[in-house]
Short mmCIF file of C-alpha atoms in Angstrom, two decimals:
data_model
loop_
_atom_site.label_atom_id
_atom_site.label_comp_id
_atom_site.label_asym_id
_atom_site.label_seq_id
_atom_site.Cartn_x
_atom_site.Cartn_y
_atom_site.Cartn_z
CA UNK Y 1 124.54 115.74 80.09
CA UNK Y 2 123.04 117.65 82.75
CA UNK Y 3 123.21 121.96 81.83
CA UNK Y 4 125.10 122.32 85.22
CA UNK Y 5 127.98 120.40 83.77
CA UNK Y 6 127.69 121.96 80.61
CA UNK Y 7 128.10 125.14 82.85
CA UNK Y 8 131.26 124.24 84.86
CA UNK Y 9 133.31 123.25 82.11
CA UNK Y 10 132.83 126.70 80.63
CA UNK Y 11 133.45 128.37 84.01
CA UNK Y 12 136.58 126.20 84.18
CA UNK Y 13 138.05 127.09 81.06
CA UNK Y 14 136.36 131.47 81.77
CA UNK Y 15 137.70 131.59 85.56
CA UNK Y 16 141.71 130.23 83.56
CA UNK Y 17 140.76 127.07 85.83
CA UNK Y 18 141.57 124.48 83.46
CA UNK Y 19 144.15 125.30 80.94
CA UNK Y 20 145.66 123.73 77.94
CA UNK Y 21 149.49 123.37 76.78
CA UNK Y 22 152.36 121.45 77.90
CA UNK Y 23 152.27 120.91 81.85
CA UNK Y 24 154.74 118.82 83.81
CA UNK Y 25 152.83 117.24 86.79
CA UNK Y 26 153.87 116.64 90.29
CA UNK Y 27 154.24 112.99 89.22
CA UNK Y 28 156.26 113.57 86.68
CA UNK Y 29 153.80 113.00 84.13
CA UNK Y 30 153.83 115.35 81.00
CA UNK Y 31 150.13 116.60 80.36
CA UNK Y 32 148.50 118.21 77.79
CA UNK Y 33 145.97 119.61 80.69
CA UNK Y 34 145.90 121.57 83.98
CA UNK Y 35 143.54 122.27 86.41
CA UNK Y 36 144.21 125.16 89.29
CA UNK Y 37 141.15 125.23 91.59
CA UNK Y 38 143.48 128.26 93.17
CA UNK Y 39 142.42 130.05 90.27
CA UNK Y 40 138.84 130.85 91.61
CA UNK Y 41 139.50 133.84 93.54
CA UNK Y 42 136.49 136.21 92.95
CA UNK Y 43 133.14 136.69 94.96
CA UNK Y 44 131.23 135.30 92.23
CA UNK Y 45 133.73 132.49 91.10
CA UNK Y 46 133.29 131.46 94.87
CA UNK Y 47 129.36 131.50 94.81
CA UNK Y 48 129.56 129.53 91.65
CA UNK Y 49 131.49 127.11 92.67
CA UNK Y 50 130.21 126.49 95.54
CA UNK Y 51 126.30 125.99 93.80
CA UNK Y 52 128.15 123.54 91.16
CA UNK Y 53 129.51 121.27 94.07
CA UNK Y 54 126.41 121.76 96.05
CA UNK Y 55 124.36 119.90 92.94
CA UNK Y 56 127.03 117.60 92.35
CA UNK Y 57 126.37 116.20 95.92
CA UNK Y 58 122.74 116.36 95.39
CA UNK Y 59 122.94 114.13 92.98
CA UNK Y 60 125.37 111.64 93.76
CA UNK Y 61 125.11 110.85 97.64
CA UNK Y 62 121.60 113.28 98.41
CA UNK Y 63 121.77 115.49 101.37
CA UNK Y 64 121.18 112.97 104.54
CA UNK Y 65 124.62 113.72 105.90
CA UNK Y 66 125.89 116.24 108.48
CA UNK Y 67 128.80 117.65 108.16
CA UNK Y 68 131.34 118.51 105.00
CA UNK Y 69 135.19 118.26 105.37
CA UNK Y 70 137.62 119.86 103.27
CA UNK Y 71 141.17 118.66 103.30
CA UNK Y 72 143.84 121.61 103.91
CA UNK Y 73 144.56 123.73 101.72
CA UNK Y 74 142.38 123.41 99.38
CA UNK Y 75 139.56 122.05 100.53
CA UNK Y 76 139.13 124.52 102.90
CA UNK Y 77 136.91 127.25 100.90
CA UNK Y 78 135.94 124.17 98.75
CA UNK Y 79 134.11 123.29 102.08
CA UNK Y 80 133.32 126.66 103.30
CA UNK Y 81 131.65 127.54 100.23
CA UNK Y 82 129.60 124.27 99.38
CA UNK Y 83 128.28 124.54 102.91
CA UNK Y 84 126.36 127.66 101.56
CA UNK Y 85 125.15 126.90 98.83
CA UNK Y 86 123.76 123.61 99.82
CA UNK Y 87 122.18 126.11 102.62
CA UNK Y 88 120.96 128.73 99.72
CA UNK Y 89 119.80 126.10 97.26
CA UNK Y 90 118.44 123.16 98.89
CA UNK Y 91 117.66 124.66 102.61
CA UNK Y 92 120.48 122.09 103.77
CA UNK Y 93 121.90 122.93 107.26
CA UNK Y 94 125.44 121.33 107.21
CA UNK Y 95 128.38 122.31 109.19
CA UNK Y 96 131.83 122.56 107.77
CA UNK Y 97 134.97 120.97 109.35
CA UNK Y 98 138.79 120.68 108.35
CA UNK Y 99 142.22 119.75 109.03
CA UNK Y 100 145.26 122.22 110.17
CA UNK Y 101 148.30 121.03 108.61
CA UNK Y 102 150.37 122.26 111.82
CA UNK Y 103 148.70 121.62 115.04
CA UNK Y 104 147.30 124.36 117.32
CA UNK Y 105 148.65 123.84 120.54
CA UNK Y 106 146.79 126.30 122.41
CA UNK Y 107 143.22 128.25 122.69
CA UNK Y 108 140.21 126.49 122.75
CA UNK Y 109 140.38 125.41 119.30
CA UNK Y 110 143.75 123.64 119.54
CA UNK Y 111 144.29 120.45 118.09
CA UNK Y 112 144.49 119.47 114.45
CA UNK Y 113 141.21 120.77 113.25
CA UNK Y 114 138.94 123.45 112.51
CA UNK Y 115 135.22 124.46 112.06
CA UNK Y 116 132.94 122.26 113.91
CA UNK Y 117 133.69 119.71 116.45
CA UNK Y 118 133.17 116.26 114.66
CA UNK Y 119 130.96 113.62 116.98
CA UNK Y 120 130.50 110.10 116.56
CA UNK Y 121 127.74 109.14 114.19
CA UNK Y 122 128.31 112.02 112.15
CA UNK Y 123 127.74 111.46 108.13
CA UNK Y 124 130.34 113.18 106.26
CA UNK Y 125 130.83 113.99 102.72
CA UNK Y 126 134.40 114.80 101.72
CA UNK Y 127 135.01 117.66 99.22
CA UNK Y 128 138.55 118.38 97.04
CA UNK Y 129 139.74 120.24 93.99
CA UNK Y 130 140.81 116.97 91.66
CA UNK Y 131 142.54 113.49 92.94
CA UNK Y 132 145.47 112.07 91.23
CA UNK Y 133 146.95 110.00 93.38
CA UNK Y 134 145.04 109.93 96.45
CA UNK Y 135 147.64 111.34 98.45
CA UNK Y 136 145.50 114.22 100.54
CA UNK Y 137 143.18 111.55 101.77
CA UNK Y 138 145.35 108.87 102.15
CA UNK Y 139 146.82 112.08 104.58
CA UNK Y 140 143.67 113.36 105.88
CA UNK Y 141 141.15 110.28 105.63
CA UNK Y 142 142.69 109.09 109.27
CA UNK Y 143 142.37 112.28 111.01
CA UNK Y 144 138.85 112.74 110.46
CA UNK Y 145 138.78 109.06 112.22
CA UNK Y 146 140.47 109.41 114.77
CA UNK Y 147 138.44 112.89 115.67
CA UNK Y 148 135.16 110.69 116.03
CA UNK Y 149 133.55 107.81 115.06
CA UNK Y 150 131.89 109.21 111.41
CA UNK Y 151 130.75 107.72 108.62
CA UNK Y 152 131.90 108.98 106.08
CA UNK Y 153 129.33 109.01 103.00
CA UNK Y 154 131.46 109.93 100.02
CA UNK Y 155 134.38 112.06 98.43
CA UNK Y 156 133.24 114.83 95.60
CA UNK Y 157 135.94 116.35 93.40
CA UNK Y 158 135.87 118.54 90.74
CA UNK Y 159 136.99 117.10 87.77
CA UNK Y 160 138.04 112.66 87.61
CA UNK Y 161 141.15 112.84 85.31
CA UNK Y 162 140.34 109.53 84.27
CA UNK Y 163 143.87 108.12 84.54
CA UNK Y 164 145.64 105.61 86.37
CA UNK Y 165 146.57 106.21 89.84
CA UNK Y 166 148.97 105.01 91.57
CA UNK Y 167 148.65 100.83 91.29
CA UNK Y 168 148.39 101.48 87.68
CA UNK Y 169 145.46 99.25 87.05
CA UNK Y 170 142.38 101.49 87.72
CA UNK Y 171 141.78 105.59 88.37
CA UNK Y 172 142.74 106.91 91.88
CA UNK Y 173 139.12 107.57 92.20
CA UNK Y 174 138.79 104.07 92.02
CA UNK Y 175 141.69 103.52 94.01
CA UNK Y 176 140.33 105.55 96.82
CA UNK Y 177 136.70 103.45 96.60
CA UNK Y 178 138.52 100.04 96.72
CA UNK Y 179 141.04 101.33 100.13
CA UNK Y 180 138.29 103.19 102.02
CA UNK Y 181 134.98 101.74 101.01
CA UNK Y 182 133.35 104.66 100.87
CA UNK Y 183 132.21 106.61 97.05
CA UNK Y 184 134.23 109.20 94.97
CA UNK Y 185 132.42 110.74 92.21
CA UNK Y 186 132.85 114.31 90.09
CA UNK Y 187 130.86 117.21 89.12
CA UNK Y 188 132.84 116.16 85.31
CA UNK Y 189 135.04 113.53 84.15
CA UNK Y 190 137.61 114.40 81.47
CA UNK Y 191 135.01 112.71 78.42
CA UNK Y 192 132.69 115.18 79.50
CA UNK Y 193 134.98 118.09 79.35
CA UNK Y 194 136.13 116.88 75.47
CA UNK Y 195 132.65 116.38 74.56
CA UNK Y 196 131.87 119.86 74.98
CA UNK Y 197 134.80 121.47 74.41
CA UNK Y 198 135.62 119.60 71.30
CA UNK Y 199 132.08 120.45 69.70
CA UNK Y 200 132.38 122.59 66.26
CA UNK Y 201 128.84 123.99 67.26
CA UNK Y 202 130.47 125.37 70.11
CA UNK Y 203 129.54 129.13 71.03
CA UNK Y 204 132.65 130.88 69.89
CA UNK Y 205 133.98 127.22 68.48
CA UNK Y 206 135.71 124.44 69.81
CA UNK Y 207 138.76 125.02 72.42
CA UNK Y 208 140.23 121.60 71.84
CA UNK Y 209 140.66 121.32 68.37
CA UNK Y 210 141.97 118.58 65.77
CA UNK Y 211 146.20 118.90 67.20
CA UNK Y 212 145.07 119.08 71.09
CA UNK Y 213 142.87 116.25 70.88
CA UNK Y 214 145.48 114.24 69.07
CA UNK Y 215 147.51 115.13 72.25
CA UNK Y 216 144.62 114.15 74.36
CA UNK Y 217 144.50 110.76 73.08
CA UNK Y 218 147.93 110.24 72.99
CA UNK Y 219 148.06 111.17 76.85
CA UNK Y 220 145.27 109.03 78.05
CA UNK Y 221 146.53 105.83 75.44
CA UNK Y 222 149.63 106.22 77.88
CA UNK Y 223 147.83 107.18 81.13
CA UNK Y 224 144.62 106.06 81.16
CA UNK Y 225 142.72 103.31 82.29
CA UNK Y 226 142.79 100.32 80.51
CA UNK Y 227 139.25 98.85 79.07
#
């Protein structure tokens, strides 16, 4: 595994990112995990963040693309601060662009977007906190397309949950890949996240231990996807 993954899941679980318990889900689902990307609120949670998504994209779509959009709310520091560190680390010029959930109907800026002015034959890479069920972009993916004519290169998240989505077949990462055609990968998947967090030679020892990863495996043999 690649250090900067080894990195983010301990800034996850140092910034109170990704917590463990009991957590009732917006679908209902009962989960032994959360993840709050509203959680990074610091200066230097920000700047980390940012450089964690920045190699993420690096290394799973490269950097021949133009702009990055960030679906509202969310997404919108996501993109804000990826934008710089792709800038600070690799010497990547992108711009950043994103939706308004209420239309501006005046200014020059009105209409349903902010940040730069999307033009056809822009390459896009999408960036979001964590996708369950696809919903945001299922929201969001047709506004960017109907701003321009882009091409849209990929979707980064934080963290794949690595359970079904809504067909309940395959993950909505998946789900997303097979309805827009475009990529969706993740600076960590869930195995990752165990596999560190789970190891006895842990600094400081293991956060999941022996009763959480019992309710870890119980969770995904109910939600997860299906070999």
């Amino acid at each position: 595994m690649e250090a900067y993954k080894q990195e983010f899941i301990e800034f996850m679980v140092e910034s109170d990112v990704l917590k463990f318990g009991e957590f009732t889900l917006k679908s209902g689902r009962k989960s032994p995990f959360f993840m709050n990307a509203g959680a990074y609120v610091t200066g230097e949670q920000l700047k980390r963040l940012g450089e964690y998504y920045a190699h993420a994209i690096h290394d799973n779509f490269g950097l021949d693309f133009d702009v990055l959009f960030g679906p509202a709310y969310k997404g919108i520091p996501l993109a804000v601060v990826t934008a710089i560190a792709l800038h600070n680390l690799y010497g990547k010029e992108v711009k950043y662009c994103c939706n308004r959930k209420e239309v501006k109907d005046h200014g020059a800026d009105a209409g349903n977007l902010l940040g730069a002015e999307l033009a056809d034959g822009d390459r896009v890479v999408m960036v979001e906190d964590v996708t369950t069920s696809g919903k945001s972009i299922d929201e969001t993916y047709p506004i960017l397309k109907a701003a321009a004519q882009v091409e849209v290169k990929g979707l980064i998240v934080s963290l794949n949950r690595m359970e079904v989505g809504k067909g309940g077949v395959t993950t909505a990462q998946k789900e997303i890949e097979e309805r827009y055609g475009f990529p969706v990968a993740s600076i960590v998947s869930m195995a990752e996240v165990v596999e560190v967090l789970s190891n006895p030679e842990r600094p400081g020892g293991p956060v999941i231990d022996e009763a959480l990863k019992g309710a870890l495996d119980a969770y995904y043999a109910q939600y997860g996807v299906k070999a």
